PDB file of C-alpha atoms and ligand atoms in Angstrom:
ATOM      1  CA  MET A 234       3.604  55.300  24.575  1.00  0.00           C
ATOM      2  CA  VAL A 235       3.871  51.634  25.516  1.00  0.00           C
ATOM      3  CA  ASP A 236       0.601  49.721  25.276  1.00  0.00           C
ATOM      4  CA  LYS A 237       0.700  46.755  27.685  1.00  0.00           C
ATOM      5  CA  ASP A 238      -1.654  44.751  25.465  1.00  0.00           C
ATOM      6  CA  VAL A 239       0.783  45.097  22.552  1.00  0.00           C
ATOM      7  CA  VAL A 240       3.702  44.017  24.779  1.00  0.00           C
ATOM      8  CA  ARG A 241       1.783  41.037  26.192  1.00  0.00           C
ATOM      9  CA  ASP A 242       0.439  39.875  22.823  1.00  0.00           C
ATOM     10  CA  GLY A 243       3.859  40.456  21.275  1.00  0.00           C
ATOM     11  CA  TYR A 244       5.604  38.249  23.824  1.00  0.00           C
ATOM     12  CA  ASP A 245       2.896  35.603  23.352  1.00  0.00           C
ATOM     13  CA  GLU A 246       3.625  35.616  19.609  1.00  0.00           C
ATOM     14  CA  LEU A 247       7.378  35.996  19.951  1.00  0.00           C
ATOM     15  CA  ALA A 248       7.907  33.409  22.648  1.00  0.00           C
ATOM     16  CA  ASP A 249       9.891  30.997  20.499  1.00  0.00           C
ATOM     17  CA  ALA A 250      11.767  33.689  18.534  1.00  0.00           C
ATOM     18  CA  TYR A 251      12.852  35.453  21.732  1.00  0.00           C
ATOM     19  CA  ALA A 252      13.885  32.230  23.438  1.00  0.00           C
ATOM     20  CA  ALA A 253      15.956  31.203  20.425  1.00  0.00           C
ATOM     21  CA  GLN A 254      18.302  34.180  20.691  1.00  0.00           C
ATOM     22  CA  ARG A 255      18.401  34.748  24.460  1.00  0.00           C
ATOM     23  CA  GLU A 256      21.816  33.781  25.727  1.00  0.00           C
ATOM     24  CA  ALA A 257      23.284  34.106  29.179  1.00  0.00           C
ATOM     25  CA  VAL A 258      26.722  35.375  28.221  1.00  0.00           C
ATOM     26  CA  GLY A 259      27.727  38.731  29.619  1.00  0.00           C
ATOM     27  CA  ASP A 260      24.342  40.031  30.643  1.00  0.00           C
ATOM     28  CA  GLY A 261      24.657  40.396  34.380  1.00  0.00           C
ATOM     29  CA  ILE A 262      24.077  36.784  35.360  1.00  0.00           C
ATOM     30  CA  ASP A 263      27.189  37.060  37.538  1.00  0.00           C
ATOM     31  CA  ALA A 264      25.266  39.484  39.774  1.00  0.00           C
ATOM     32  CA  LEU A 265      22.553  36.877  40.205  1.00  0.00           C
ATOM     33  CA  ALA A 266      25.102  34.220  41.146  1.00  0.00           C
ATOM     34  CA  ALA A 267      26.616  36.602  43.721  1.00  0.00           C
ATOM     35  CA  LEU A 268      23.197  37.375  45.185  1.00  0.00           C
ATOM     36  CA  LEU A 269      22.130  33.725  45.366  1.00  0.00           C
ATOM     37  CA  ALA A 270      25.368  32.874  47.164  1.00  0.00           C
ATOM     38  CA  THR A 271      24.286  35.165  50.035  1.00  0.00           C
ATOM     39  CA  LEU A 272      20.861  33.566  50.501  1.00  0.00           C
ATOM     40  CA  PRO A 273      19.874  30.580  52.655  1.00  0.00           C
ATOM     41  CA  SER A 274      18.403  27.582  50.806  1.00  0.00           C
ATOM     42  CA  ASP A 275      14.898  28.353  52.132  1.00  0.00           C
ATOM     43  CA  ALA A 276      14.934  31.850  50.604  1.00  0.00           C
ATOM     44  CA  ARG A 277      12.197  32.929  48.163  1.00  0.00           C
ATOM     45  CA  VAL A 278      13.136  34.915  45.083  1.00  0.00           C
ATOM     46  CA  LEU A 279      10.721  36.545  42.632  1.00  0.00           C
ATOM     47  CA  ASP A 280      11.709  36.842  38.982  1.00  0.00           C
ATOM     48  CA  ALA A 281       9.524  39.711  37.729  1.00  0.00           C
ATOM     49  CA  GLY A 282       9.036  39.487  33.963  1.00  0.00           C
ATOM     50  CA  CYS A 283      10.552  36.006  33.993  1.00  0.00           C
ATOM     51  CA  GLY A 284       9.929  35.347  30.308  1.00  0.00           C
ATOM     52  CA  GLN A 285      10.800  31.807  29.290  1.00  0.00           C
ATOM     53  CA  GLY A 286      12.617  31.208  32.585  1.00  0.00           C
ATOM     54  CA  VAL A 287      16.061  30.845  31.058  1.00  0.00           C
ATOM     55  CA  PRO A 288      18.656  31.889  32.074  1.00  0.00           C
ATOM     56  CA  VAL A 289      17.411  33.684  35.226  1.00  0.00           C
ATOM     57  CA  LEU A 290      14.564  31.758  36.881  1.00  0.00           C
ATOM     58  CA  GLU A 291      16.228  28.390  36.276  1.00  0.00           C
ATOM     59  CA  ARG A 292      19.298  29.588  38.201  1.00  0.00           C
ATOM     60  CA  ILE A 293      17.143  30.930  41.014  1.00  0.00           C
ATOM     61  CA  GLU A 294      15.168  27.701  41.287  1.00  0.00           C
ATOM     62  CA  SER A 295      18.313  25.592  41.349  1.00  0.00           C
ATOM     63  CA  ALA A 296      19.513  27.461  44.467  1.00  0.00           C
ATOM     64  CA  VAL A 297      16.393  28.597  46.378  1.00  0.00           C
ATOM     65  CA  THR A 298      12.595  28.727  45.895  1.00  0.00           C
ATOM     66  CA  GLY A 299      11.868  30.527  42.626  1.00  0.00           C
ATOM     67  CA  VAL A 300       8.649  32.324  41.746  1.00  0.00           C
ATOM     68  CA  GLY A 301       8.182  33.656  38.214  1.00  0.00           C
ATOM     69  CA  ALA A 302       5.700  36.360  37.242  1.00  0.00           C
ATOM     70  CA  ASP A 303       5.048  37.523  33.692  1.00  0.00           C
ATOM     71  CA  ILE A 304       2.292  39.286  31.784  1.00  0.00           C
ATOM     72  CA  SER A 305       2.566  36.878  28.816  1.00  0.00           C
ATOM     73  CA  ARG A 306       0.973  33.443  28.919  1.00  0.00           C
ATOM     74  CA  GLY A 307       3.138  32.379  25.992  1.00  0.00           C
ATOM     75  CA  GLN A 308       6.284  33.148  27.961  1.00  0.00           C
ATOM     76  CA  LEU A 309       4.905  31.427  31.066  1.00  0.00           C
ATOM     77  CA  ALA A 310       4.116  28.286  29.045  1.00  0.00           C
ATOM     78  CA  LEU A 311       7.794  28.077  28.041  1.00  0.00           C
ATOM     79  CA  ALA A 312       8.891  28.825  31.612  1.00  0.00           C
ATOM     80  CA  ALA A 313       6.726  25.912  32.835  1.00  0.00           C
ATOM     81  CA  GLU A 314       8.618  23.601  30.472  1.00  0.00           C
ATOM     82  CA  ASN A 315      12.041  25.050  31.253  1.00  0.00           C
ATOM     83  CA  VAL A 316      11.703  25.408  35.033  1.00  0.00           C
ATOM     84  CA  PRO A 317       9.022  22.890  36.047  1.00  0.00           C
ATOM     85  CA  ASP A 318       9.587  23.272  39.793  1.00  0.00           C
ATOM     86  CA  ALA A 319       9.113  27.044  39.891  1.00  0.00           C
ATOM     87  CA  THR A 320       5.794  28.616  40.874  1.00  0.00           C
ATOM     88  CA  LEU A 321       4.525  30.695  37.943  1.00  0.00           C
ATOM     89  CA  THR A 322       1.910  33.450  37.960  1.00  0.00           C
ATOM     90  CA  GLN A 323       0.494  35.638  35.233  1.00  0.00           C
ATOM     91  CA  ALA A 324       0.841  39.140  36.645  1.00  0.00           C
ATOM     92  CA  ASP A 325       1.606  42.725  35.756  1.00  0.00           C
ATOM     93  CA  VAL A 326       4.711  44.008  37.523  1.00  0.00           C
ATOM     94  CA  THR A 327       2.871  47.207  38.435  1.00  0.00           C
ATOM     95  CA  ARG A 328       0.433  45.174  40.578  1.00  0.00           C
ATOM     96  CA  LEU A 329       2.148  42.151  42.038  1.00  0.00           C
ATOM     97  CA  PRO A 330      -0.240  39.587  43.579  1.00  0.00           C
ATOM     98  CA  PHE A 331       2.013  38.881  46.559  1.00  0.00           C
ATOM     99  CA  ALA A 332       1.979  39.823  50.231  1.00  0.00           C
ATOM    100  CA  ASP A 333       4.212  42.461  51.774  1.00  0.00           C
ATOM    101  CA  ASP A 334       7.716  41.198  52.703  1.00  0.00           C
ATOM    102  CA  ALA A 335       7.090  37.916  50.814  1.00  0.00           C
ATOM    103  CA  PHE A 336      10.510  37.665  49.117  1.00  0.00           C
ATOM    104  CA  ASP A 337      14.184  37.747  50.029  1.00  0.00           C
ATOM    105  CA  ALA A 338      15.136  39.074  46.590  1.00  0.00           C
ATOM    106  CA  VAL A 339      13.564  40.215  43.323  1.00  0.00           C
ATOM    107  CA  THR A 340      15.074  40.105  39.852  1.00  0.00           C
ATOM    108  CA  ALA A 341      13.915  42.014  36.765  1.00  0.00           C
ATOM    109  CA  TYR A 342      16.133  41.271  33.781  1.00  0.00           C
ATOM    110  CA  TYR A 343      15.023  43.346  30.760  1.00  0.00           C
ATOM    111  CA  SER A 344      11.393  43.620  31.881  1.00  0.00           C
ATOM    112  CA  LEU A 345      11.240  47.156  33.352  1.00  0.00           C
ATOM    113  CA  ILE A 346      12.101  48.400  29.837  1.00  0.00           C
ATOM    114  CA  HIS A 347       8.624  47.424  28.585  1.00  0.00           C
ATOM    115  CA  VAL A 348       6.636  49.288  31.223  1.00  0.00           C
ATOM    116  CA  PRO A 349       4.554  52.285  30.045  1.00  0.00           C
ATOM    117  CA  GLU A 350       5.634  55.838  30.777  1.00  0.00           C
ATOM    118  CA  GLY A 351       4.711  56.822  34.314  1.00  0.00           C
ATOM    119  CA  ASP A 352       4.567  53.235  35.620  1.00  0.00           C
ATOM    120  CA  HIS A 353       8.256  52.645  36.379  1.00  0.00           C
ATOM    121  CA  GLN A 354       8.093  54.166  39.861  1.00  0.00           C
ATOM    122  CA  GLN A 355       5.108  51.966  40.672  1.00  0.00           C
ATOM    123  CA  VAL A 356       7.100  48.856  39.710  1.00  0.00           C
ATOM    124  CA  LEU A 357       9.976  49.741  42.029  1.00  0.00           C
ATOM    125  CA  ASP A 358       7.470  50.601  44.774  1.00  0.00           C
ATOM    126  CA  GLU A 359       5.978  47.121  44.299  1.00  0.00           C
ATOM    127  CA  PHE A 360       9.431  45.529  44.497  1.00  0.00           C
ATOM    128  CA  ALA A 361      10.022  47.369  47.796  1.00  0.00           C
ATOM    129  CA  ARG A 362       6.653  46.258  49.132  1.00  0.00           C
ATOM    130  CA  VAL A 363       7.072  42.534  48.384  1.00  0.00           C
ATOM    131  CA  LEU A 364      10.709  42.462  49.581  1.00  0.00           C
ATOM    132  CA  ARG A 365      11.585  41.885  53.197  1.00  0.00           C
ATOM    133  CA  PRO A 366      13.611  44.690  54.834  1.00  0.00           C
ATOM    134  CA  GLY A 367      17.215  44.290  53.671  1.00  0.00           C
ATOM    135  CA  GLY A 368      16.106  42.256  50.628  1.00  0.00           C
ATOM    136  CA  ARG A 369      17.826  42.978  47.318  1.00  0.00           C
ATOM    137  CA  ALA A 370      16.597  43.722  43.825  1.00  0.00           C
ATOM    138  CA  ILE A 371      18.539  43.204  40.599  1.00  0.00           C
ATOM    139  CA  VAL A 372      17.206  45.293  37.725  1.00  0.00           C
ATOM    140  CA  ILE A 373      18.537  45.721  34.194  1.00  0.00           C
ATOM    141  CA  GLU A 374      17.574  48.986  32.527  1.00  0.00           C
ATOM    142  CA  GLY A 375      18.940  50.742  29.449  1.00  0.00           C
ATOM    143  CA  THR A 376      21.993  53.004  29.510  1.00  0.00           C
ATOM    144  CA  ASN A 377      20.083  55.695  27.595  1.00  0.00           C
ATOM    145  CA  GLU A 378      16.584  57.018  27.832  1.00  0.00           C
ATOM    146  CA  TRP A 379      14.666  55.741  24.805  1.00  0.00           C
ATOM    147  CA  ARG A 380      11.144  54.959  23.792  1.00  0.00           C
ATOM    148  CA  GLY A 381       9.988  53.359  20.623  1.00  0.00           C
ATOM    149  CA  SER A 382       8.537  50.405  18.840  1.00  0.00           C
ATOM    150  CA  ASN A 383       9.581  47.886  16.225  1.00  0.00           C
ATOM    151  CA  PRO A 384       6.801  46.531  13.994  1.00  0.00           C
ATOM    152  CA  ASP A 385       8.888  43.495  13.041  1.00  0.00           C
ATOM    153  CA  TRP A 386      10.993  42.656  16.105  1.00  0.00           C
ATOM    154  CA  LEU A 387      13.365  39.723  15.623  1.00  0.00           C
ATOM    155  CA  ASP A 388      12.046  39.440  12.038  1.00  0.00           C
ATOM    156  CA  SER A 389       8.912  37.863  13.512  1.00  0.00           C
ATOM    157  CA  GLY A 390       6.365  40.204  11.953  1.00  0.00           C
ATOM    158  CA  THR A 391       5.285  41.060  15.501  1.00  0.00           C
ATOM    159  CA  GLU A 392       5.323  44.522  17.066  1.00  0.00           C
ATOM    160  CA  MET A 393       7.201  45.221  20.292  1.00  0.00           C
ATOM    161  CA  GLN A 394       7.362  48.441  22.324  1.00  0.00           C
ATOM    162  CA  TRP A 395       9.804  49.810  24.893  1.00  0.00           C
ATOM    163  CA  HIS A 396      10.119  52.722  27.294  1.00  0.00           C
ATOM    164  CA  ILE A 397      13.564  52.922  28.816  1.00  0.00           C
ATOM    165  CA  VAL A 398      13.780  55.694  31.406  1.00  0.00           C
ATOM    166  CA  GLY A 399      17.581  55.525  31.702  1.00  0.00           C
ATOM    167  CA  PRO A 400      19.937  55.236  34.673  1.00  0.00           C
ATOM    168  CA  GLU A 401      19.403  58.682  36.181  1.00  0.00           C
ATOM    169  CA  ALA A 402      15.641  58.270  36.498  1.00  0.00           C
ATOM    170  CA  THR A 403      16.039  54.664  37.675  1.00  0.00           C
ATOM    171  CA  ARG A 404      18.478  55.730  40.397  1.00  0.00           C
ATOM    172  CA  GLU A 405      16.025  58.365  41.605  1.00  0.00           C
ATOM    173  CA  GLN A 406      13.083  55.956  41.471  1.00  0.00           C
ATOM    174  CA  PHE A 407      14.982  53.352  43.493  1.00  0.00           C
ATOM    175  CA  ARG A 408      15.686  55.975  46.175  1.00  0.00           C
ATOM    176  CA  THR A 409      12.063  57.140  46.199  1.00  0.00           C
ATOM    177  CA  ALA A 410      10.940  53.520  46.657  1.00  0.00           C
ATOM    178  CA  GLY A 411      13.206  53.167  49.706  1.00  0.00           C
ATOM    179  CA  PHE A 412      16.197  51.379  48.199  1.00  0.00           C
ATOM    180  CA  GLU A 413      19.891  52.029  48.573  1.00  0.00           C
ATOM    181  CA  ILE A 414      21.871  51.251  45.411  1.00  0.00           C
ATOM    182  CA  ARG A 415      24.682  48.796  46.197  1.00  0.00           C
ATOM    183  CA  GLU A 416      26.068  48.241  42.710  1.00  0.00           C
ATOM    184  CA  GLU A 417      25.629  49.801  39.287  1.00  0.00           C
ATOM    185  CA  ARG A 418      27.471  48.978  36.065  1.00  0.00           C
ATOM    186  CA  VAL A 419      27.125  48.618  32.328  1.00  0.00           C
ATOM    187  CA  VAL A 420      26.636  45.086  31.053  1.00  0.00           C
ATOM    188  CA  GLY A 421      26.368  43.619  27.576  1.00  0.00           C
ATOM    189  CA  SER A 422      23.522  41.589  26.195  1.00  0.00           C
ATOM    190  CA  SER A 423      22.977  39.059  23.476  1.00  0.00           C
ATOM    191  CA  LEU A 424      20.050  41.203  22.318  1.00  0.00           C
ATOM    192  CA  ASP A 425      21.982  44.324  21.355  1.00  0.00           C
ATOM    193  CA  GLU A 426      25.411  45.909  21.136  1.00  0.00           C
ATOM    194  CA  GLU A 427      27.466  45.643  24.321  1.00  0.00           C
ATOM    195  CA  GLY A 428      27.001  48.609  26.568  1.00  0.00           C
ATOM    196  CA  ASP A 429      23.332  49.272  25.995  1.00  0.00           C
ATOM    197  CA  TRP A 430      22.300  47.965  29.382  1.00  0.00           C
ATOM    198  CA  GLN A 431      22.748  49.101  32.971  1.00  0.00           C
ATOM    199  CA  LEU A 432      22.607  46.682  35.875  1.00  0.00           C
ATOM    200  CA  PHE A 433      21.475  47.823  39.320  1.00  0.00           C
ATOM    201  CA  VAL A 434      21.678  45.913  42.574  1.00  0.00           C
ATOM    202  CA  ALA A 435      19.657  47.752  45.212  1.00  0.00           C
ATOM    203  CA  GLU A 436      18.811  46.941  48.811  1.00  0.00           C
ATOM    204  CA  ARG A 437      15.509  47.713  50.466  1.00  0.00           C
ATOM    205  CA  GLU A 438      16.126  49.814  53.535  1.00  0.00           C
ATOM    206  CA  ALA A 439      15.586  47.928  56.756  1.00  0.00           C
TER     207      ALA A 439
HETATM  208  C1  SAM B 648      12.950  40.966  27.231  1.00  0.00           C
HETATM  209  S1  SAM B 648      11.927  39.802  28.044  1.00  0.00           S
HETATM  210  C2  SAM B 648      12.960  39.292  29.401  1.00  0.00           C
HETATM  211  C3  SAM B 648      12.610  37.950  29.916  1.00  0.00           C
HETATM  212  C4  SAM B 648      13.591  37.375  30.958  1.00  0.00           C
HETATM  213  N1  SAM B 648      13.600  38.209  32.167  1.00  0.00           N
HETATM  214  C5  SAM B 648      14.970  37.253  30.387  1.00  0.00           C
HETATM  215  O1  SAM B 648      15.920  37.737  31.029  1.00  0.00           O
HETATM  216  O2  SAM B 648      15.111  36.666  29.311  1.00  0.00           O
HETATM  217  C6  SAM B 648      10.739  40.848  28.860  1.00  0.00           C
HETATM  218  C7  SAM B 648       9.675  40.075  29.621  1.00  0.00           C
HETATM  219  O3  SAM B 648       8.943  40.997  30.427  1.00  0.00           O
HETATM  220  C8  SAM B 648       7.573  40.671  30.352  1.00  0.00           C
HETATM  221  N2  SAM B 648       6.794  41.883  30.655  1.00  0.00           N
HETATM  222  C9  SAM B 648       6.719  43.020  29.942  1.00  0.00           C
HETATM  223  N3  SAM B 648       5.909  43.909  30.542  1.00  0.00           N
HETATM  224  C10 SAM B 648       5.471  43.301  31.681  1.00  0.00           C
HETATM  225  C11 SAM B 648       4.582  43.700  32.720  1.00  0.00           C
HETATM  226  N4  SAM B 648       3.994  44.926  32.727  1.00  0.00           N
HETATM  227  N5  SAM B 648       4.351  42.836  33.730  1.00  0.00           N
HETATM  228  C12 SAM B 648       4.922  41.594  33.731  1.00  0.00           C
HETATM  229  N6  SAM B 648       5.762  41.157  32.756  1.00  0.00           N
HETATM  230  C13 SAM B 648       6.028  42.002  31.748  1.00  0.00           C
HETATM  231  C14 SAM B 648       7.389  40.174  28.932  1.00  0.00           C
HETATM  232  O4  SAM B 648       6.210  39.411  28.762  1.00  0.00           O
HETATM  233  C15 SAM B 648       8.665  39.376  28.710  1.00  0.00           C
HETATM  234  O5  SAM B 648       8.523  38.040  29.087  1.00  0.00           O
END
């Protein structure tokens, strides 16, 4: 079972170690570029679980208005350095402190995978709530259902925990939240072997 305090404290501790090995290559950034190309310059995009702000929030902010939310203050401190013009908020993705219909798009790269069992539907419900009708969400999940922890993630001596519900459950949860899935494919990541991650682009029903 994922403990949010362990995840938050872990990302506070791991902020530099995680940032050091996070690379943009091959991890679905092309989907973000395609989405940003469809948005007007006054659009607002939420990066949910923005981490250190690179490579996702910085790309958002360079095209439109970027808002980053993360549970970890350590990650947000790095994001403030990396993307100084973005608005940053400490928040849990299961309870977003934003109004209904506040965003044109939402991104969640590798953050849904840290949400405790039973909370994933609530996150997608929150994405639907804060998105305007027709707004899109990009989410990266795992290709296989898996839950576990690593007491020494990235050789940092810090524990990290995951609960990956897998593509089938994610598909169903998107539909329950009122999304239509527009694109779904396997992408690689610098964090693990290629093929461990599944990218979804989903559109909130109008
Ligand atoms: C693997 S990192 C991904 C960061 C960034 N999106 C990226 O692509 O590099 C996961 C991020 O999700 C955040 N996170 C985990 N659980 C969260 C929650 N319940 N609410 C908000 N952020 C959360 C972590 O603090 C961490 O910054």
